[in-house]
Short mmCIF file of C-alpha atoms in Angstrom, two decimals:
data_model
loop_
_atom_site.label_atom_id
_atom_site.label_comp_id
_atom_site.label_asym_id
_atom_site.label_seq_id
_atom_site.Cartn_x
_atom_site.Cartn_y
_atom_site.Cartn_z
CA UNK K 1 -22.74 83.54 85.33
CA UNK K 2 -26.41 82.31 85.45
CA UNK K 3 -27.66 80.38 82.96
CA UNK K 4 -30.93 82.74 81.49
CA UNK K 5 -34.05 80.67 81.12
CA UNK K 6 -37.37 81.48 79.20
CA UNK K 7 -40.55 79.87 79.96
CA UNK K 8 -43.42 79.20 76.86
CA UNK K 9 -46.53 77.67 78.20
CA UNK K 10 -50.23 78.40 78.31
CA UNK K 11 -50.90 77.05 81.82
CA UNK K 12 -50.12 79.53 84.85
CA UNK K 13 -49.50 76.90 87.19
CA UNK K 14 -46.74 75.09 85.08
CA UNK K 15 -44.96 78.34 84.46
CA UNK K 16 -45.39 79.52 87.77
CA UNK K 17 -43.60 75.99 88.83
CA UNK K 18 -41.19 75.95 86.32
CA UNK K 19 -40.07 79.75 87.74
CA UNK K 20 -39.87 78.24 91.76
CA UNK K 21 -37.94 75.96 90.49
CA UNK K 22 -35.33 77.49 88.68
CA UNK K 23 -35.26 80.19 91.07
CA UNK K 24 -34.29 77.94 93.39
CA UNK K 25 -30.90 76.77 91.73
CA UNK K 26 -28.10 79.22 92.46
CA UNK K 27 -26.67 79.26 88.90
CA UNK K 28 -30.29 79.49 87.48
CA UNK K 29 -32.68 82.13 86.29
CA UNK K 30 -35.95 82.87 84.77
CA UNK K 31 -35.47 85.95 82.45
CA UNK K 32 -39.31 85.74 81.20
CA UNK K 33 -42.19 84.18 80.23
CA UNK K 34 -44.82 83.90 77.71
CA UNK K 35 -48.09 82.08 77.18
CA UNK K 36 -48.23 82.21 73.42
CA UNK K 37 -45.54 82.22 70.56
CA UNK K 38 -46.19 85.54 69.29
CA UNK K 39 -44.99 87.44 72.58
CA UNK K 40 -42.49 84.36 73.13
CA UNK K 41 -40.86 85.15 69.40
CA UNK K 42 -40.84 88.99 69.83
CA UNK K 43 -39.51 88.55 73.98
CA UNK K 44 -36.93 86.00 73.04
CA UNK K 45 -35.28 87.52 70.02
CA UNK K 46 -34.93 90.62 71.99
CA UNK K 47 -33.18 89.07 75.37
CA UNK K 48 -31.44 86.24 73.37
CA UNK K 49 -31.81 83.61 76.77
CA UNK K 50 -29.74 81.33 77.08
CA UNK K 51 -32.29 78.29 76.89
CA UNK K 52 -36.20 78.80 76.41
CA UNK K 53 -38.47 75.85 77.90
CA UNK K 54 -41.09 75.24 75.61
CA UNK K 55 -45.02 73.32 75.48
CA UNK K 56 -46.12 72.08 72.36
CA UNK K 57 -49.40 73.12 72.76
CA UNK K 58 -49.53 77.15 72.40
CA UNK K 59 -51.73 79.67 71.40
CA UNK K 60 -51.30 80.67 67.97
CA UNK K 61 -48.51 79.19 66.33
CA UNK K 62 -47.71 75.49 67.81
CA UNK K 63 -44.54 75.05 69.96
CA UNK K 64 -42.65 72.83 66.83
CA UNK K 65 -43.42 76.29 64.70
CA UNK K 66 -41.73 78.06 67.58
CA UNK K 67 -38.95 75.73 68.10
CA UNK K 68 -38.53 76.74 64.38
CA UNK K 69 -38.27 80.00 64.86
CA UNK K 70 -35.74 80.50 67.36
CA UNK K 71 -33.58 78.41 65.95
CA UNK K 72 -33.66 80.20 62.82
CA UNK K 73 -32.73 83.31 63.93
CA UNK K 74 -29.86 81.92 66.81
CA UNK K 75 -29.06 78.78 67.16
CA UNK K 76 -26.95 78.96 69.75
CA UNK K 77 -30.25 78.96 72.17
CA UNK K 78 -31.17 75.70 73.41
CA UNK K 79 -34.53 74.35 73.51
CA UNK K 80 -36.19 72.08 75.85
CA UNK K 81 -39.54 70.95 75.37
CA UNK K 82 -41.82 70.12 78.17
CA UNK K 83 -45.28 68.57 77.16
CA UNK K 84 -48.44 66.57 77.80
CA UNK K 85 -48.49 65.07 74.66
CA UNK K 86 -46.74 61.28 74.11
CA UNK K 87 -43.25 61.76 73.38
CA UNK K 88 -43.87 58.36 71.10
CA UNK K 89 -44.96 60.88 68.71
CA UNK K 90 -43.51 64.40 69.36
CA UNK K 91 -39.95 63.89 70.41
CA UNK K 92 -38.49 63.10 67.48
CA UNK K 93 -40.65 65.31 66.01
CA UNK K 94 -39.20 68.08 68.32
CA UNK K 95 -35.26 66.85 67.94
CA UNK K 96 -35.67 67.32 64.30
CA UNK K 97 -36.63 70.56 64.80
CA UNK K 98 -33.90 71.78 67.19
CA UNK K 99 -34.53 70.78 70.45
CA UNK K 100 -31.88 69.42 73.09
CA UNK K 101 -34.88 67.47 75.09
CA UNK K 102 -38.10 66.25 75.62
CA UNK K 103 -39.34 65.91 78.84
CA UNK K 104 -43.06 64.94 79.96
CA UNK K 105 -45.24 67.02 82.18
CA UNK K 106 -46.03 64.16 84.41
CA UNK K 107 -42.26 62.88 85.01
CA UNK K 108 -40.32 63.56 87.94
CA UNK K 109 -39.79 67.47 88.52
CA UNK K 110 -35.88 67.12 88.95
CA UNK K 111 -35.78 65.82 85.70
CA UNK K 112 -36.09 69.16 84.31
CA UNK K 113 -33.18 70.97 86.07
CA UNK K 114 -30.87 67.80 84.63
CA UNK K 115 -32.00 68.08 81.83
CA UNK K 116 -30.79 72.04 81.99
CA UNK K 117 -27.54 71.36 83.07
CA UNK K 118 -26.95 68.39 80.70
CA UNK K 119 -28.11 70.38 77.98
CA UNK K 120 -25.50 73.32 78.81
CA UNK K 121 -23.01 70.83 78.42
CA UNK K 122 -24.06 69.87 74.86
CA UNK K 123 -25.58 66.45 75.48
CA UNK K 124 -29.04 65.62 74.36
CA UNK K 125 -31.55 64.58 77.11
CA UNK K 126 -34.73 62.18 76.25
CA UNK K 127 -35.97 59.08 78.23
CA UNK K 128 -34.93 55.59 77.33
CA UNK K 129 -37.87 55.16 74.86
CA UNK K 130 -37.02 57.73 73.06
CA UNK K 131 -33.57 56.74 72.61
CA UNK K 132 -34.26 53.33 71.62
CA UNK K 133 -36.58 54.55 68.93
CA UNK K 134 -33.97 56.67 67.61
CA UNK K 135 -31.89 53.97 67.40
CA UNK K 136 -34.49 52.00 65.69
CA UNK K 137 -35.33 55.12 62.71
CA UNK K 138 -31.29 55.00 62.55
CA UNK K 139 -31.22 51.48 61.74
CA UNK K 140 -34.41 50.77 59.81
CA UNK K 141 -35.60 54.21 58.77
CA UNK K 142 -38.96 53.19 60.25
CA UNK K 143 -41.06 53.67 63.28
CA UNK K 144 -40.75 51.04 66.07
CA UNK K 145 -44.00 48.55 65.31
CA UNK K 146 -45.73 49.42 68.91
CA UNK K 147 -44.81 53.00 68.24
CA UNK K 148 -48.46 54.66 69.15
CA UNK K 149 -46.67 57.71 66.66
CA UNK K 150 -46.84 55.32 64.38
CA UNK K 151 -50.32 55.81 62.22
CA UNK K 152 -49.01 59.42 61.54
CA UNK K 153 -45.13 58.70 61.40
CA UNK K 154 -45.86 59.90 57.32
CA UNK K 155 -47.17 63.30 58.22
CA UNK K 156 -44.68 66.81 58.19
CA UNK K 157 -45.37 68.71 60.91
CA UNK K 158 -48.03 70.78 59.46
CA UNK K 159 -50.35 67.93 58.34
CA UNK K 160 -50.12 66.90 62.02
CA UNK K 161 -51.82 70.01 63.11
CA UNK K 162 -54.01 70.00 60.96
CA UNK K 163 -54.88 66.63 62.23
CA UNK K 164 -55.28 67.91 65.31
CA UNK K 165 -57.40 71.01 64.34
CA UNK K 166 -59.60 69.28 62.40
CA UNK K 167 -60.40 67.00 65.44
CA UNK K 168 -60.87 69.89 67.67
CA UNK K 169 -64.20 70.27 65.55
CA UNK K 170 -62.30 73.39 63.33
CA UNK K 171 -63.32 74.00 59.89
CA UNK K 172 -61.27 74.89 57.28
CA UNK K 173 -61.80 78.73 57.31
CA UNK K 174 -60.67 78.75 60.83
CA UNK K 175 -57.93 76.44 59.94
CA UNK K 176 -56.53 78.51 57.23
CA UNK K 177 -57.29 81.80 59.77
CA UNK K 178 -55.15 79.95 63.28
CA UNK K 179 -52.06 78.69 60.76
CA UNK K 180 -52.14 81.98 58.83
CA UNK K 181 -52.16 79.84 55.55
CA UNK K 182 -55.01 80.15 52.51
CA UNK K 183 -58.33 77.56 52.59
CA UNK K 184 -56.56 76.29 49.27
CA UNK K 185 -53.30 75.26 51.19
CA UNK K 186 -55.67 73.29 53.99
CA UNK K 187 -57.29 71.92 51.23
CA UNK K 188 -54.03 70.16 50.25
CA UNK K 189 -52.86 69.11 53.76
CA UNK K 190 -55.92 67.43 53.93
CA UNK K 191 -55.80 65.92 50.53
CA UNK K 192 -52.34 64.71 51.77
CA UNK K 193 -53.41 63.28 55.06
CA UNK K 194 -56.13 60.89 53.27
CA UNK K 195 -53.80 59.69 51.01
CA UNK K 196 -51.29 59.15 53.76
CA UNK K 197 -53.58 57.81 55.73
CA UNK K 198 -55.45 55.49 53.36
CA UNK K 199 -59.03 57.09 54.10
CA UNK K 200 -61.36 57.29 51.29
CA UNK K 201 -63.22 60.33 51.71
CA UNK K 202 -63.82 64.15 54.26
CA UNK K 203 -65.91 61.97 56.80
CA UNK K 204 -63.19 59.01 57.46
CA UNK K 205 -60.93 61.88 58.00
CA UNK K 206 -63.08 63.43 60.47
CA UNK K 207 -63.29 60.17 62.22
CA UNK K 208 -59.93 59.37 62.11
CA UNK K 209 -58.84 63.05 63.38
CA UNK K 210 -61.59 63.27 66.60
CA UNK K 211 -60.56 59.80 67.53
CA UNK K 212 -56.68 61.09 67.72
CA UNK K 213 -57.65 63.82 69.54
CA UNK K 214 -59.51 62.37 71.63
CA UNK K 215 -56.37 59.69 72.31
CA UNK K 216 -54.20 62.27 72.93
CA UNK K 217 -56.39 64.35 75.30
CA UNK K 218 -56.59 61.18 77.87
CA UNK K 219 -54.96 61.44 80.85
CA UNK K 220 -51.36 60.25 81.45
CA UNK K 221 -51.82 60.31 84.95
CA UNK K 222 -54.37 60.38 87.93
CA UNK K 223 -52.97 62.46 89.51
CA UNK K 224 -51.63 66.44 88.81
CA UNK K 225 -48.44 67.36 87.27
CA UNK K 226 -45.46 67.13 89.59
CA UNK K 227 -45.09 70.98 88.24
CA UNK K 228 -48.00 71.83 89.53
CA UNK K 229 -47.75 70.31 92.85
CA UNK K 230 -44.57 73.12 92.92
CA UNK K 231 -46.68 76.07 92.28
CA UNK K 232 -49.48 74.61 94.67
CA UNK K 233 -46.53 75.15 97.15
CA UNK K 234 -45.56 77.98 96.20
CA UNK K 235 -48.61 80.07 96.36
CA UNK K 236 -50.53 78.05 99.43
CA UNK K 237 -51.69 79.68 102.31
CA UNK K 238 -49.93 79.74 106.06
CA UNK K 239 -50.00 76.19 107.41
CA UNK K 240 -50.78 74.08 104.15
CA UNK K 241 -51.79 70.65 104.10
CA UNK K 242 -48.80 69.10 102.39
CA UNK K 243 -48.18 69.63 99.11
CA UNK K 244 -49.04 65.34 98.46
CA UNK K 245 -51.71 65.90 99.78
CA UNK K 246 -53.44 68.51 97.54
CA UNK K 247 -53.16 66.82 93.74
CA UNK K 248 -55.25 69.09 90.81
CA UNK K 249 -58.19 66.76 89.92
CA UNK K 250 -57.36 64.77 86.72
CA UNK K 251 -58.99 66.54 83.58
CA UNK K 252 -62.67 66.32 82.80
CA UNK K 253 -63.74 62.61 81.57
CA UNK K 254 -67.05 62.94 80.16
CA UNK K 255 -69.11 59.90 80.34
CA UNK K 256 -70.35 57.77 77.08
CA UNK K 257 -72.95 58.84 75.93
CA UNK K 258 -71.66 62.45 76.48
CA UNK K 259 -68.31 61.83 74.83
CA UNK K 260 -70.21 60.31 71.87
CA UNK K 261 -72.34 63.27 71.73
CA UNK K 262 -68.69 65.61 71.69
CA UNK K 263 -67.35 63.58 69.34
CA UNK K 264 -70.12 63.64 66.63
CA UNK K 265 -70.01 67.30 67.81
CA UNK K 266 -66.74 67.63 66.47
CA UNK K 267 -67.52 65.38 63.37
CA UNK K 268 -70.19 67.31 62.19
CA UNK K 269 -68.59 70.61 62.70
CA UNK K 270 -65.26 69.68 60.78
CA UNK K 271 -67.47 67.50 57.86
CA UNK K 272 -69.17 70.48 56.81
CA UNK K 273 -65.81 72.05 55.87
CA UNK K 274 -64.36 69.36 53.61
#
């Protein structure tokens, strides 16, 4: 029997190289796919895969929320995560919440089909810096020190999208609106994130929140995502150049004075909601 996989991510390429993939292992398939978690929740409940290959980053609800979810209503469904975001400060985020791995968009493509069939044999699958630092929270109950996770180890899961919200320029009416929560409630996440945080006032926050963002959103690689390279094949025309040959440019790097500009952008949107 095939092992049934859903796909969860907002990018068209990565799903469409996740599906080549798959569909290329004989004891593999792809039994749908969804771009936000609002169709993924109402698709997955109803076909009850097998495993469901997640992103963090979703429309709507995040992919932890998701993660959530499914494992609420069966647990028997395993969870991998897939993701552009540091694992230094989502994996064990993500393992918390359910999830049997973490793997990064910009590793080595095979690593996802291991990961698959070590997961359907009930072992975990993460990288070696992962492990170590869940050796280390074992042991000390603390962060590694050169953990970049680190500054926002303190925050639920919540606070940390609202961290990341809030440096996307959001205010808190649109907050409260994408998390389906009251203004009152994002008022005391971001009450909670100062004082976890140590900043004295709505503008520090602001700072501190663009500047993460903007952290996150640099590039882990030159070059595309091995997963996209697959769908590049997958849909290129008769007689491609090879698929090496033909990596995505890396994402949009503004220059200084422009990223200033964004980021005071951002600043001043988000201030005048605290």
């Amino acid at each position: 029997m095939k092992t049934r996989i859903y796909i969860v991510d907002d990018h068209p390429l990565i799903r469409r190289g996740l599906a080549g993939l798959i569909s290329a292992e004989s004891d593999m398939e792809v039994c749908g796919q969804a771009e936000d978690a609002g169709k993924a929740t109402a698709e997955i409940m109803k076909l009850r895969p097998d495993l469901v290959i997640v992103d963090i980053s979703l429309k709507g609800n995040s992919g932890l929320e998701l993660i959530k979810n499914i494992k609420s209503f069966d647990s028997k469904i395993h969870v991998l995560v897939l993701s552009m975001h540091d694992e230094s400060v989502y994996a064990l985020r993500v393992l918390k919440a359910g999830a049997r791995a973490y793997i990064m968009k910009n590793d080595l493509i095979d690593k996802v089909i291991e990961a698959v069939r070590r997961i359907g044999k009930g072992h975990l699958y993460v990288s070696e810096k992962v492990a170590s630092q869940m050796l280390n929270q074992l042991m000390t109950g603390k962060p590694a020190e050169d953990s970049e996770g680190s500054a926002v180890h303190g925050l639920s899961d919540r606070e940390l999208e609202v961290v990341d919200l809030i440096g996307n320029g959001l205010p808190t009416r649109e907050i409260a609106a994408k998390l389906h929560i009251s203004i009152k409630t994002v008022e005391t996440h971001r009450s909670h994130i100062k004082r976890k945080l140590e900043l004295e006032n709505a503008t520090q926050l602001v700072q501190f929140c663009v500047r993460w963002v903007e952290k996150r959103s640099s590039p882990l690689s030159p070059v595309a995502s091995p997963l996209e390279d697959v769908a590049i094949s997958v849909t290129s025309l008769p007689e491609p150049a090879p698929v090496a040959s033909l990596p995505l440019p890396p994402p949009e790097k503004p220059a200084n004075g422009r990223a200033s500009a964004k980021s005071a952008g951002r600043a001043k949107a988000s201030a005048r909601s605290a």
